[in-house]
Coordinates of N, CA, C and O in Angstrom, one line a residue:
M2 N -6.6 7.2 -17.7 CA -7.2 7.4 -16.5 C -8.2 6.2 -16.3 O -8.1 5.3 -17.0
T3 N -9.1 6.4 -15.5 CA -10.0 5.3 -15.3 C -11.4 5.8 -15.6 O -11.7 7.0 -15.5
G4 N -12.3 4.9 -15.9 CA -13.7 5.3 -16.2 C -14.3 6.0 -15.0 O -14.9 7.0 -15.1
A5 N -14.1 5.4 -13.8 CA -14.8 6.0 -12.7 C -13.8 6.1 -11.5 O -12.8 5.5 -11.4
L6 N -14.3 7.0 -10.6 CA -13.4 7.2 -9.4 C -14.0 6.5 -8.2 O -13.4 6.5 -7.1
A7 N -15.1 5.8 -8.3 CA -15.7 5.3 -7.1 C -15.8 3.7 -7.2 O -15.7 3.2 -8.2
A8 N -15.9 3.0 -6.2 CA -16.2 1.6 -5.8 C -15.2 0.8 -5.1 O -15.4 -0.4 -5.0
R9 N -14.2 1.2 -4.6 CA -13.4 0.5 -3.7 C -13.6 1.1 -2.3 O -13.8 2.3 -2.2
P10 N -13.5 0.3 -1.3 CA -13.6 0.9 0.1 C -12.5 2.0 0.2 O -11.4 1.9 -0.2
A11 N -12.9 3.1 0.9 CA -12.0 4.3 1.0 C -10.7 3.9 1.7 O -9.7 4.5 1.4
G12 N -10.7 2.9 2.5 CA -9.5 2.5 3.2 C -8.4 2.1 2.3 O -7.3 2.1 2.7
H13 N -8.8 1.6 1.1 CA -7.7 1.2 0.1 C -7.1 2.4 -0.6 O -6.2 2.2 -1.3
L14 N -7.7 3.6 -0.4 CA -7.2 4.7 -1.2 C -5.9 5.3 -0.7 O -5.1 5.6 -1.5
A15 N -5.7 5.4 0.6 CA -4.6 6.1 1.1 C -3.2 5.6 0.6 O -2.4 6.3 0.1
P16 N -3.0 4.2 0.7 CA -1.7 3.8 0.2 C -1.5 3.9 -1.3 O -0.4 4.1 -1.8
V17 N -2.6 3.9 -2.1 CA -2.5 4.0 -3.5 C -2.0 5.4 -3.9 O -1.4 5.6 -5.0
T18 N -2.3 6.4 -3.1 CA -2.0 7.8 -3.5 C -0.6 8.2 -3.1 O -0.2 9.3 -3.4
D19 N 0.2 7.3 -2.5 CA 1.5 7.5 -2.1 C 2.4 7.7 -3.4 O 2.7 6.7 -4.0
P20 N 2.9 8.9 -3.7 CA 3.7 9.1 -4.9 C 5.1 8.4 -4.8 O 5.8 8.2 -5.8
A21 N 5.5 7.9 -3.6 CA 6.8 7.2 -3.4 C 6.6 5.8 -3.9 O 7.6 5.1 -4.2
A22 N 5.4 5.3 -4.0 CA 5.2 3.9 -4.5 C 5.4 3.9 -6.0 O 5.0 4.9 -6.7
D23 N 6.1 2.9 -6.6 CA 6.3 2.9 -8.0 C 5.0 2.4 -8.7 O 4.1 1.9 -8.0
D24 N 4.9 2.6 -10.0 CA 3.7 2.3 -10.7 C 3.3 0.8 -10.6 O 2.1 0.5 -10.5
L25 N 4.3 -0.1 -10.5 CA 4.0 -1.5 -10.4 C 3.4 -1.8 -9.0 O 2.4 -2.6 -8.9
D26 N 3.9 -1.2 -8.0 CA 3.3 -1.3 -6.6 C 1.9 -0.8 -6.6 O 1.0 -1.5 -6.0
L27 N 1.6 0.3 -7.3 CA 0.2 0.8 -7.4 C -0.7 -0.2 -8.1 O -1.8 -0.5 -7.6
A28 N -0.2 -0.9 -9.1 CA -1.0 -1.9 -9.8 C -1.2 -3.1 -9.0 O -2.4 -3.6 -9.0
V29 N -0.2 -3.5 -8.2 CA -0.4 -4.6 -7.3 C -1.5 -4.3 -6.2 O -2.4 -5.1 -5.9
R30 N -1.4 -3.1 -5.7 CA -2.4 -2.7 -4.7 C -3.8 -2.6 -5.3 O -4.8 -3.0 -4.7
L31 N -3.9 -2.2 -6.6 CA -5.2 -2.2 -7.3 C -5.8 -3.7 -7.3 O -6.9 -3.9 -7.0
L32 N -4.9 -4.6 -7.7 CA -5.4 -6.0 -7.8 C -5.7 -6.5 -6.4 O -6.8 -7.2 -6.2
A33 N -4.9 -6.2 -5.4 CA -5.2 -6.7 -4.1 C -6.5 -6.2 -3.5 O -7.1 -6.9 -2.7
A34 N -6.9 -5.0 -3.9 CA -8.2 -4.5 -3.5 C -9.4 -4.9 -4.3 O -10.5 -4.5 -4.1
T35 N -9.1 -5.7 -5.4 CA -10.2 -6.1 -6.3 C -10.9 -7.3 -5.7 O -10.2 -8.3 -5.3
P36 N -12.2 -7.3 -5.7 CA -12.9 -8.5 -5.2 C -12.5 -9.8 -6.0 O -12.2 -9.6 -7.2
T37 N -12.4 -10.9 -5.4 CA -11.9 -12.2 -5.9 C -10.4 -12.4 -5.7 O -9.9 -13.5 -5.8
H38 N -9.7 -11.3 -5.3 CA -8.2 -11.4 -5.1 C -7.9 -11.4 -3.6 O -6.7 -11.4 -3.2
E39 N -8.9 -11.3 -2.7 CA -8.6 -11.3 -1.3 C -7.8 -12.6 -0.9 O -8.2 -13.7 -1.3
G40 N -6.8 -12.4 -0.2 CA -6.0 -13.5 0.3 C -5.1 -14.2 -0.8 O -4.4 -15.1 -0.5
R41 N -5.0 -13.6 -2.0 CA -4.1 -14.1 -3.0 C -2.6 -13.8 -2.6 O -2.3 -12.8 -2.0
D42 N -1.7 -14.7 -3.0 CA -0.3 -14.5 -2.8 C 0.2 -13.2 -3.5 O 0.0 -13.0 -4.7
P43 N 0.8 -12.3 -2.7 CA 1.3 -11.0 -3.3 C 2.3 -11.2 -4.4 O 2.3 -10.4 -5.3
V44 N 3.0 -12.3 -4.4 CA 3.9 -12.6 -5.5 C 3.1 -12.9 -6.8 O 3.5 -12.4 -7.9
Q45 N 2.0 -13.6 -6.7 CA 1.2 -13.9 -7.8 C 0.5 -12.6 -8.3 O 0.5 -12.4 -9.5
L46 N 0.1 -11.8 -7.4 CA -0.5 -10.5 -7.8 C 0.5 -9.6 -8.6 O 0.2 -9.0 -9.6
R47 N 1.7 -9.6 -8.1 CA 2.8 -8.8 -8.7 C 3.1 -9.3 -10.1 O 3.2 -8.5 -11.0
H48 N 3.1 -10.7 -10.3 CA 3.3 -11.2 -11.6 C 2.2 -10.8 -12.5 O 2.5 -10.4 -13.7
W49 N 1.0 -10.9 -12.1 CA -0.2 -10.5 -13.0 C -0.1 -9.1 -13.3 O -0.3 -8.7 -14.4
A50 N 0.2 -8.2 -12.3 CA 0.3 -6.8 -12.5 C 1.4 -6.4 -13.5 O 1.2 -5.6 -14.4
Q51 N 2.5 -7.1 -13.4 CA 3.6 -6.8 -14.3 C 3.3 -7.2 -15.7 O 3.6 -6.5 -16.7
A52 N 2.6 -8.4 -15.8 CA 2.3 -8.9 -17.2 C 1.2 -8.0 -17.8 O 1.3 -7.7 -19.0
A53 N 0.2 -7.5 -17.0 CA -0.8 -6.7 -17.6 C -0.2 -5.3 -18.0 O -0.6 -4.7 -19.0
D54 N 0.7 -4.8 -17.1 CA 1.3 -3.5 -17.4 C 2.2 -3.6 -18.7 O 2.1 -2.7 -19.6
A55 N 2.9 -4.6 -18.8 CA 3.8 -4.8 -20.0 C 2.9 -5.0 -21.3 O 3.2 -4.4 -22.3
F56 N 1.8 -5.7 -21.1 CA 0.9 -5.9 -22.3 C 0.3 -4.5 -22.7 O 0.4 -4.2 -23.9
G57 N -0.2 -3.8 -21.8 CA -0.8 -2.5 -22.1 C 0.3 -1.5 -22.7 O -0.1 -0.8 -23.7
A58 N 1.5 -1.6 -22.2 CA 2.5 -0.7 -22.7 C 2.9 -1.0 -24.1 O 3.5 -0.1 -24.8
T59 N 2.7 -2.2 -24.6 CA 3.1 -2.6 -25.9 C 1.9 -2.7 -26.9 O 2.2 -3.0 -28.1
L60 N 0.7 -2.4 -26.4 CA -0.4 -2.3 -27.4 C -0.1 -1.2 -28.4 O 0.3 -0.1 -28.0
G61 N -0.4 -1.5 -29.7 CA -0.1 -0.6 -30.7 C -1.0 0.7 -30.6 O -2.2 0.5 -30.4
P62 N -0.5 1.9 -30.6 CA -1.3 3.1 -30.5 C -2.2 3.2 -31.7 O -1.8 2.8 -32.8
G63 N -3.3 3.8 -31.5 CA -4.2 4.0 -32.6 C -5.3 5.0 -32.2 O -5.5 5.3 -31.0
P64 N -6.0 5.5 -33.2 CA -7.1 6.4 -32.9 C -8.3 5.7 -32.2 O -8.5 4.6 -32.4
C65 N -9.0 6.5 -31.4 CA -10.2 6.0 -30.8 C -11.3 6.0 -31.9 O -11.5 7.0 -32.6
R66 N -11.9 4.8 -32.1 CA -12.9 4.7 -33.2 C -14.3 4.9 -32.6 O -15.3 4.9 -33.3
A67 N -14.4 4.9 -31.3 CA -15.7 5.2 -30.7 C -16.1 6.6 -30.8 O -15.3 7.5 -31.0
R68 N -17.4 6.8 -30.7 CA -17.9 8.2 -30.7 C -17.5 8.8 -29.4 O -17.5 8.2 -28.3
I69 N -17.0 10.1 -29.4 CA -16.6 10.8 -28.2 C -17.6 11.8 -27.8 O -18.0 12.7 -28.6
V70 N -18.0 11.8 -26.6 CA -19.0 12.7 -26.1 C -18.4 13.4 -24.8 O -17.9 12.7 -24.0
E71 N -18.5 14.7 -24.8 CA -18.1 15.4 -23.6 C -19.3 15.8 -22.7 O -20.3 16.3 -23.3
R72 N -19.1 15.6 -21.4 CA -20.2 15.9 -20.5 C -19.6 16.7 -19.3 O -18.4 16.7 -19.1
G73 N -20.5 17.4 -18.6 CA -20.0 18.2 -17.5 C -20.4 17.8 -16.1 O -20.4 18.6 -15.2
D74 N -20.9 16.5 -16.0 CA -21.5 16.1 -14.7 C -20.7 14.9 -14.1 O -21.2 14.1 -13.4
G75 N -19.4 14.9 -14.3 CA -18.5 13.8 -13.8 C -18.3 13.8 -12.3 O -18.3 12.8 -11.7
L76 N -18.1 15.0 -11.7 CA -17.8 15.1 -10.3 C -18.9 14.6 -9.5 O -18.7 13.8 -8.5
E77 N -20.2 14.9 -9.9 CA -21.3 14.4 -9.1 C -21.5 12.9 -9.2 O -22.1 12.3 -8.3
Q78 N -21.0 12.3 -10.3 CA -21.1 10.9 -10.5 C -19.8 10.2 -10.2 O -19.7 8.9 -10.3
A79 N -18.8 10.9 -9.8 CA -17.4 10.3 -9.6 C -16.9 9.6 -10.8 O -16.4 8.5 -10.8
L80 N -17.0 10.3 -11.9 CA -16.6 9.8 -13.2 C -15.6 10.7 -13.9 O -15.8 12.0 -13.9
L81 N -14.5 10.2 -14.5 CA -13.6 10.9 -15.2 C -13.8 10.7 -16.7 O -13.8 11.6 -17.5
A82 N -14.0 9.4 -17.1 CA -14.3 9.0 -18.4 C -14.9 7.6 -18.4 O -14.7 6.9 -17.4
R83 N -15.6 7.3 -19.4 CA -16.2 5.9 -19.4 C -16.4 5.5 -20.9 O -16.7 6.2 -21.8
Y84 N -16.1 4.2 -21.1 CA -16.2 3.5 -22.4 C -17.4 2.6 -22.3 O -17.5 1.8 -21.3
T85 N -18.3 2.7 -23.2 CA -19.4 1.7 -23.4 C -19.3 1.1 -24.8 O -19.0 1.8 -25.7
S86 N -19.6 -0.2 -24.9 CA -19.4 -0.8 -26.2 C -20.6 -0.8 -27.1 O -20.5 -1.0 -28.3
R87 N -21.8 -0.6 -26.5 CA -23.0 -0.6 -27.4 C -23.9 0.6 -27.2 O -24.6 0.7 -26.2
P88 N -23.8 1.6 -28.1 CA -22.8 1.7 -29.2 C -21.5 2.1 -28.6 O -21.4 2.7 -27.5
A89 N -20.4 1.9 -29.4 CA -19.1 2.2 -28.9 C -19.0 3.8 -28.7 O -19.0 4.5 -29.6
T90 N -18.8 4.1 -27.4 CA -18.8 5.5 -27.0 C -17.9 5.8 -25.9 O -17.8 4.9 -25.0
V91 N -17.1 6.8 -26.0 CA -16.3 7.3 -24.9 C -16.9 8.6 -24.4 O -17.1 9.5 -25.1
E92 N -17.2 8.6 -23.1 CA -17.7 9.8 -22.5 C -16.5 10.4 -21.7 O -15.9 9.7 -20.8
L93 N -16.2 11.7 -21.9 CA -15.2 12.4 -21.2 C -15.9 13.5 -20.3 O -16.7 14.3 -20.8
Y94 N -15.6 13.5 -19.0 CA -16.3 14.4 -18.1 C -15.4 15.6 -17.8 O -14.4 15.5 -17.1
T95 N -15.7 16.7 -18.5 CA -14.9 17.9 -18.5 C -14.7 18.5 -17.1 O -13.6 19.0 -16.9
D96 N -15.7 18.4 -16.3 CA -15.5 19.0 -14.9 C -14.5 18.2 -14.1 O -13.6 18.8 -13.4
T97 N -14.5 16.9 -14.2 CA -13.5 16.1 -13.5 C -12.1 16.2 -14.1 O -11.1 16.3 -13.4
I98 N -12.0 16.3 -15.4 CA -10.8 16.6 -16.1 C -10.1 17.9 -15.6 O -9.0 17.9 -15.3
E99 N -11.0 18.9 -15.6 CA -10.5 20.2 -15.1 C -10.0 20.1 -13.6 O -9.0 20.7 -13.3
R100 N -10.8 19.4 -12.8 CA -10.4 19.3 -11.4 C -9.0 18.5 -11.3 O -8.2 18.8 -10.4
A101 N -8.9 17.5 -12.1 CA -7.6 16.8 -12.1 C -6.4 17.6 -12.5 O -5.3 17.5 -11.9
E102 N -6.6 18.5 -13.5 CA -5.5 19.4 -13.9 C -5.1 20.4 -12.8 O -4.0 20.6 -12.5
I103 N -6.1 20.8 -12.0 CA -5.9 21.7 -10.9 C -5.1 20.9 -9.8 O -4.2 21.4 -9.2
L104 N -5.6 19.7 -9.6 CA -4.9 18.8 -8.5 C -3.5 18.6 -8.9 O -2.6 18.6 -8.0
I105 N -3.1 18.4 -10.1 CA -1.8 18.2 -10.5 C -0.9 19.3 -10.1 O 0.2 19.1 -9.5
D106 N -1.4 20.5 -10.3 CA -0.6 21.7 -9.9 C -0.5 21.8 -8.3 O 0.5 22.1 -7.8
E107 N -1.6 21.5 -7.6 CA -1.6 21.5 -6.2 C -0.6 20.5 -5.6 O 0.0 20.8 -4.6
L108 N -0.5 19.4 -6.2 CA 0.4 18.3 -5.7 C 1.9 18.5 -6.2 O 2.8 17.7 -5.8
G109 N 2.1 19.4 -7.2 CA 3.4 19.6 -7.8 C 3.8 18.4 -8.7 O 5.0 18.1 -8.8
W110 N 2.8 17.8 -9.4 CA 3.1 16.7 -10.2 C 3.1 17.0 -11.7 O 3.0 16.2 -12.6
R111 N 3.3 18.3 -12.0 CA 3.2 18.7 -13.4 C 4.3 18.1 -14.3 O 4.1 17.9 -15.5
A112 N 5.4 17.8 -13.7 CA 6.5 17.1 -14.5 C 6.1 15.7 -15.0 O 6.5 15.3 -16.0
W113 N 5.2 15.1 -14.2 CA 4.7 13.8 -14.6 C 3.5 13.9 -15.6 O 3.3 13.0 -16.4
Y114 N 2.7 14.9 -15.4 CA 1.5 15.0 -16.1 C 1.4 16.4 -16.7 O 0.9 17.4 -16.1
P115 N 1.9 16.6 -18.0 CA 1.9 17.9 -18.6 C 0.5 18.5 -18.8 O -0.5 17.8 -18.8
V116 N 0.5 19.8 -19.0 CA -0.8 20.5 -19.2 C -1.5 19.8 -20.4 O -0.9 19.6 -21.4
G117 N -2.8 19.5 -20.2 CA -3.6 18.9 -21.2 C -3.5 17.4 -21.2 O -4.2 16.7 -22.0
S118 N -2.6 16.8 -20.4 CA -2.4 15.4 -20.5 C -3.6 14.6 -19.8 O -3.8 13.4 -20.2
V119 N -4.4 15.2 -19.0 CA -5.5 14.5 -18.3 C -6.5 14.0 -19.4 O -6.9 12.9 -19.4
R120 N -6.9 15.0 -20.2 CA -7.9 14.6 -21.3 C -7.3 13.6 -22.2 O -7.9 12.6 -22.6
A121 N -6.0 13.8 -22.6 CA -5.4 12.9 -23.6 C -5.3 11.5 -22.9 O -5.5 10.5 -23.6
A122 N -4.9 11.4 -21.7 CA -4.7 10.1 -21.0 C -6.1 9.5 -20.8 O -6.2 8.2 -20.9
A123 N -7.1 10.2 -20.4 CA -8.4 9.7 -20.3 C -8.9 9.1 -21.6 O -9.5 7.9 -21.6
L124 N -8.7 9.8 -22.7 CA -9.1 9.3 -24.0 C -8.3 8.0 -24.4 O -8.9 7.0 -24.8
A125 N -7.0 8.1 -24.1 CA -6.2 6.9 -24.4 C -6.6 5.7 -23.6 O -6.6 4.6 -24.0
H126 N -6.8 5.9 -22.3 CA -7.3 4.9 -21.4 C -8.5 4.2 -21.9 O -8.6 2.9 -22.0
E127 N -9.5 5.0 -22.3 CA -10.8 4.4 -22.8 C -10.6 3.8 -24.2 O -11.2 2.8 -24.5
T128 N -9.6 4.3 -24.9 CA -9.3 3.7 -26.2 C -8.7 2.3 -26.0 O -9.0 1.3 -26.7
A129 N -7.9 2.1 -24.9 CA -7.4 0.8 -24.6 C -8.5 -0.1 -24.2 O -8.5 -1.3 -24.6
H130 N -9.5 0.4 -23.5 CA -10.7 -0.5 -23.2 C -11.4 -0.9 -24.5 O -11.9 -2.0 -24.6
E131 N -11.5 0.0 -25.4 CA -12.1 -0.3 -26.7 C -11.2 -1.4 -27.4 O -11.8 -2.4 -27.9
L132 N -9.9 -1.3 -27.4 CA -9.1 -2.3 -28.0 C -9.2 -3.6 -27.3 O -9.3 -4.7 -27.9
L133 N -9.3 -3.6 -25.9 CA -9.4 -4.8 -25.1 C -10.8 -5.5 -25.2 O -10.9 -6.6 -24.8
H134 N -11.7 -4.8 -25.8 CA -13.0 -5.3 -26.0 C -13.0 -6.4 -27.1 O -13.9 -7.3 -27.2
A135 N -12.0 -6.2 -28.0 CA -11.9 -7.2 -29.1 C -11.5 -8.5 -28.6 O -10.5 -8.6 -27.8
K136 N -12.1 -9.6 -29.1 CA -11.8 -10.9 -28.6 C -10.3 -11.3 -28.7 O -9.7 -11.9 -27.8
D137 N -9.7 -11.0 -29.8 CA -8.3 -11.4 -30.0 C -7.4 -10.7 -29.0 O -6.5 -11.3 -28.5
T138 N -7.6 -9.4 -28.8 CA -6.8 -8.7 -27.8 C -7.1 -9.1 -26.4 O -6.1 -9.3 -25.6
K139 N -8.3 -9.4 -26.1 CA -8.6 -9.9 -24.7 C -8.0 -11.3 -24.5 O -7.4 -11.5 -23.4
T140 N -8.0 -12.1 -25.5 CA -7.3 -13.4 -25.4 C -5.8 -13.3 -25.3 O -5.2 -14.0 -24.5
A141 N -5.2 -12.3 -26.0 CA -3.8 -12.1 -25.9 C -3.4 -11.6 -24.5 O -2.3 -12.0 -24.0
L142 N -4.2 -10.8 -23.9 CA -4.0 -10.4 -22.5 C -4.0 -11.6 -21.6 O -3.1 -11.7 -20.7
K143 N -5.0 -12.4 -21.7 CA -5.1 -13.6 -20.9 C -3.8 -14.5 -21.1 O -3.3 -15.0 -20.1
E144 N -3.4 -14.6 -22.3 CA -2.2 -15.4 -22.6 C -0.9 -14.8 -21.9 O -0.1 -15.5 -21.4
A145 N -0.9 -13.5 -22.0 CA 0.3 -12.8 -21.4 C 0.3 -13.0 -19.9 O 1.4 -13.1 -19.3
I146 N -0.9 -13.0 -19.3 CA -1.0 -13.1 -17.8 C -0.7 -14.6 -17.4 O -0.1 -14.9 -16.4
G147 N -1.3 -15.5 -18.2 CA -1.0 -16.9 -18.0 C -1.7 -17.6 -16.9 O -1.3 -18.7 -16.4
H148 N -2.8 -17.0 -16.4 CA -3.5 -17.6 -15.3 C -4.5 -18.7 -15.9 O -5.3 -18.4 -16.7
S149 N -4.4 -19.9 -15.4 CA -5.3 -21.0 -15.9 C -6.5 -21.2 -15.0 O -6.4 -21.3 -13.8
A150 N -7.7 -21.3 -15.6 CA -8.9 -21.7 -14.9 C -9.0 -23.2 -14.7 O -9.4 -23.7 -13.8
L151 N -8.5 -23.9 -15.8 CA -8.5 -25.4 -15.8 C -7.4 -25.9 -16.7 O -7.1 -25.3 -17.7
R152 N -6.7 -27.0 -16.2 CA -5.7 -27.6 -17.0 C -5.9 -29.1 -17.0 O -6.1 -29.7 -16.0
L153 N -5.9 -29.6 -18.2 CA -6.0 -31.1 -18.4 C -4.8 -31.5 -19.3 O -4.9 -31.3 -20.5
G154 N -3.8 -32.0 -18.7 CA -2.6 -32.4 -19.5 C -2.0 -31.2 -20.1 O -1.7 -30.2 -19.4
R155 N -1.9 -31.2 -21.4 CA -1.3 -30.1 -22.1 C -2.3 -29.0 -22.5 O -2.0 -28.0 -23.0
F156 N -3.6 -29.3 -22.2 CA -4.7 -28.4 -22.6 C -5.0 -27.5 -21.3 O -5.0 -28.0 -20.2
R157 N -5.3 -26.3 -21.6 CA -5.7 -25.4 -20.5 C -6.7 -24.4 -21.0 O -6.7 -24.0 -22.1
I158 N -7.5 -23.9 -20.0 CA -8.4 -22.8 -20.3 C -7.9 -21.6 -19.5 O -7.7 -21.7 -18.3
L159 N -7.7 -20.6 -20.2 CA -7.2 -19.3 -19.6 C -8.3 -18.6 -18.8 O -9.4 -18.6 -19.2
A160 N -7.9 -18.1 -17.7 CA -8.9 -17.4 -16.8 C -8.8 -15.9 -16.9 O -7.7 -15.4 -17.2
H161 N -9.9 -15.3 -16.7 CA -9.9 -13.8 -16.6 C -9.3 -13.4 -15.3 O -9.7 -14.0 -14.2
V162 N -8.5 -12.4 -15.2 CA -8.0 -11.8 -14.0 C -8.6 -10.5 -13.8 O -8.3 -9.5 -14.5
A163 N -9.5 -10.4 -12.8 CA -10.2 -9.1 -12.5 C -9.2 -8.0 -12.2 O -8.3 -8.2 -11.4
G164 N -9.3 -6.9 -12.9 CA -8.4 -5.8 -12.7 C -7.3 -5.7 -13.7 O -6.6 -4.6 -13.8
A165 N -7.0 -6.8 -14.4 CA -5.9 -6.8 -15.4 C -6.1 -5.8 -16.5 O -5.2 -5.1 -17.0
E166 N -7.3 -5.8 -17.0 CA -7.6 -4.8 -18.1 C -7.4 -3.4 -17.7 O -6.9 -2.6 -18.5
E167 N -7.8 -3.1 -16.5 CA -7.6 -1.7 -15.9 C -6.1 -1.4 -15.9 O -5.7 -0.3 -16.3
I168 N -5.3 -2.3 -15.4 CA -3.8 -2.0 -15.4 C -3.3 -1.9 -16.8 O -2.5 -1.0 -17.0
A169 N -3.7 -2.7 -17.7 CA -3.3 -2.6 -19.1 C -3.7 -1.3 -19.7 O -2.9 -0.6 -20.4
A170 N -4.9 -0.8 -19.4 CA -5.4 0.5 -19.9 C -4.6 1.6 -19.4 O -4.2 2.6 -20.1
H171 N -4.2 1.6 -18.1 CA -3.4 2.6 -17.5 C -2.0 2.6 -18.1 O -1.4 3.7 -18.4
A172 N -1.4 1.4 -18.4 CA -0.1 1.4 -19.0 C -0.1 1.9 -20.4 O 0.8 2.6 -20.9
Y173 N -1.2 1.6 -21.1 CA -1.4 2.1 -22.5 C -1.4 3.6 -22.5 O -0.7 4.2 -23.3
A174 N -2.2 4.2 -21.6 CA -2.3 5.6 -21.6 C -1.0 6.3 -21.2 O -0.6 7.3 -21.8
R175 N -0.3 5.7 -20.2 CA 1.0 6.2 -19.8 C 2.0 6.2 -20.9 O 2.7 7.2 -21.2
T176 N 2.0 5.1 -21.7 CA 3.0 5.0 -22.8 C 2.6 5.9 -24.0 O 3.4 6.6 -24.5
V177 N 1.3 5.8 -24.4 CA 0.9 6.6 -25.6 C 1.0 8.1 -25.3 O 1.4 8.9 -26.2
C178 N 0.8 8.5 -24.1 CA 0.8 10.0 -23.8 C 2.2 10.4 -23.3 O 2.4 11.6 -23.0
G179 N 3.1 9.5 -23.1 CA 4.4 9.8 -22.6 C 4.5 10.4 -21.2 O 5.3 11.3 -20.9
L180 N 3.6 9.9 -20.4 CA 3.6 10.4 -19.0 C 4.7 9.9 -18.1 O 5.2 8.8 -18.3
G181 N 5.1 10.7 -17.1 CA 6.1 10.3 -16.2 C 5.7 9.3 -15.2 O 6.5 8.6 -14.7
R182 N 4.4 9.2 -14.9 CA 3.9 8.2 -14.0 C 2.6 7.7 -14.6 O 1.9 8.3 -15.4
S183 N 2.1 6.6 -14.0 CA 0.9 6.0 -14.4 C -0.3 6.9 -14.1 O -0.3 7.5 -13.0
P184 N -1.3 6.9 -14.9 CA -2.5 7.6 -14.6 C -3.2 7.1 -13.3 O -4.0 7.7 -12.7
L185 N -2.9 5.8 -13.0 CA -3.4 5.2 -11.8 C -3.1 6.1 -10.5 O -4.0 6.2 -9.7
L186 N -1.9 6.6 -10.4 CA -1.6 7.5 -9.3 C -2.5 8.7 -9.2 O -3.1 9.1 -8.2
L187 N -2.7 9.4 -10.4 CA -3.5 10.6 -10.4 C -5.0 10.2 -10.2 O -5.6 11.0 -9.5
T188 N -5.4 9.1 -10.7 CA -6.8 8.7 -10.5 C -7.1 8.5 -9.0 O -8.1 9.0 -8.5
A189 N -6.2 7.9 -8.3 CA -6.4 7.6 -6.9 C -6.3 8.9 -6.1 O -7.1 9.1 -5.2
A190 N -5.4 9.8 -6.5 CA -5.3 11.1 -5.8 C -6.5 11.9 -6.0 O -7.0 12.6 -5.1
L191 N -7.1 11.9 -7.2 CA -8.3 12.6 -7.5 C -9.5 12.1 -6.7 O -10.3 12.8 -6.2
A192 N -9.6 10.8 -6.7 CA -10.7 10.2 -5.9 C -10.6 10.6 -4.4 O -11.6 10.9 -3.8
A193 N -9.4 10.6 -3.9 CA -9.2 11.1 -2.5 C -9.5 12.6 -2.3 O -10.2 13.0 -1.4
A194 N -9.2 13.4 -3.3 CA -9.4 14.8 -3.2 C -10.9 15.2 -3.3 O -11.4 16.1 -2.7
V195 N -11.7 14.4 -4.1 CA -13.1 14.7 -4.2 C -13.9 13.9 -3.3 O -15.1 14.0 -3.3
G196 N -13.3 13.1 -2.5 CA -14.0 12.3 -1.5 C -14.7 11.1 -2.0 O -15.7 10.7 -1.3
A197 N -14.4 10.6 -3.1 CA -15.1 9.4 -3.7 C -14.3 8.2 -3.5 O -13.0 8.2 -3.7
P198 N -14.9 7.1 -3.0 CA -14.2 5.8 -3.1 C -13.9 5.5 -4.5 O -14.7 5.9 -5.4
R199 N -12.8 4.8 -4.8 CA -12.4 4.6 -6.2 C -13.1 3.4 -6.8 O -13.2 2.3 -6.2
R200 N -13.5 3.5 -8.1 CA -14.1 2.4 -8.8 C -13.3 2.3 -10.1 O -13.2 3.3 -10.9
E201 N -12.8 1.1 -10.4 CA -12.1 0.9 -11.7 C -13.1 0.4 -12.7 O -14.0 -0.4 -12.4
N202 N -13.0 0.9 -13.9 CA -14.0 0.5 -14.9 C -13.3 -0.1 -16.2 O -12.4 0.4 -16.6

């Protein structure tokens, strides 16, 4: 899932919640709505989204090494889960998780998101952020995306692509939890249901 449900303009929410859109289209829309990507070529965004998704889907599964804290005030803060690195902590917001489980039934999406999968996916998503916090993994994601900030002959400096880590984390959660669809679809639907503009964390 995502750390937070809030910080994109609400106008970007409606197309993202369309279940007819495939997961890659949802990832492209996430990038397109990310500051710094305004006006970028949709083909470029699709390439980055595909690379980030493939990278996240192939990250080796592992346990969350961060301290896990459960809280009950997620809906009022528009939070589902959040990873912080100092100290390494994953906060899971039980009220938002419960609301997401109800929403899955309301939307008829249970085949994609089995009972209990919201908590598991939220934890897996934040575990991916923990993995992506490591310098080697972060560099490997940049190499997979292949976006250059500067190139001098055969030397290049790889650039950060805003939103790529979020797409990789969603792909990791989808793969590790065996979900039928990306948690990105559910996160967007949840943000729309609770009236929060979406924020990727």
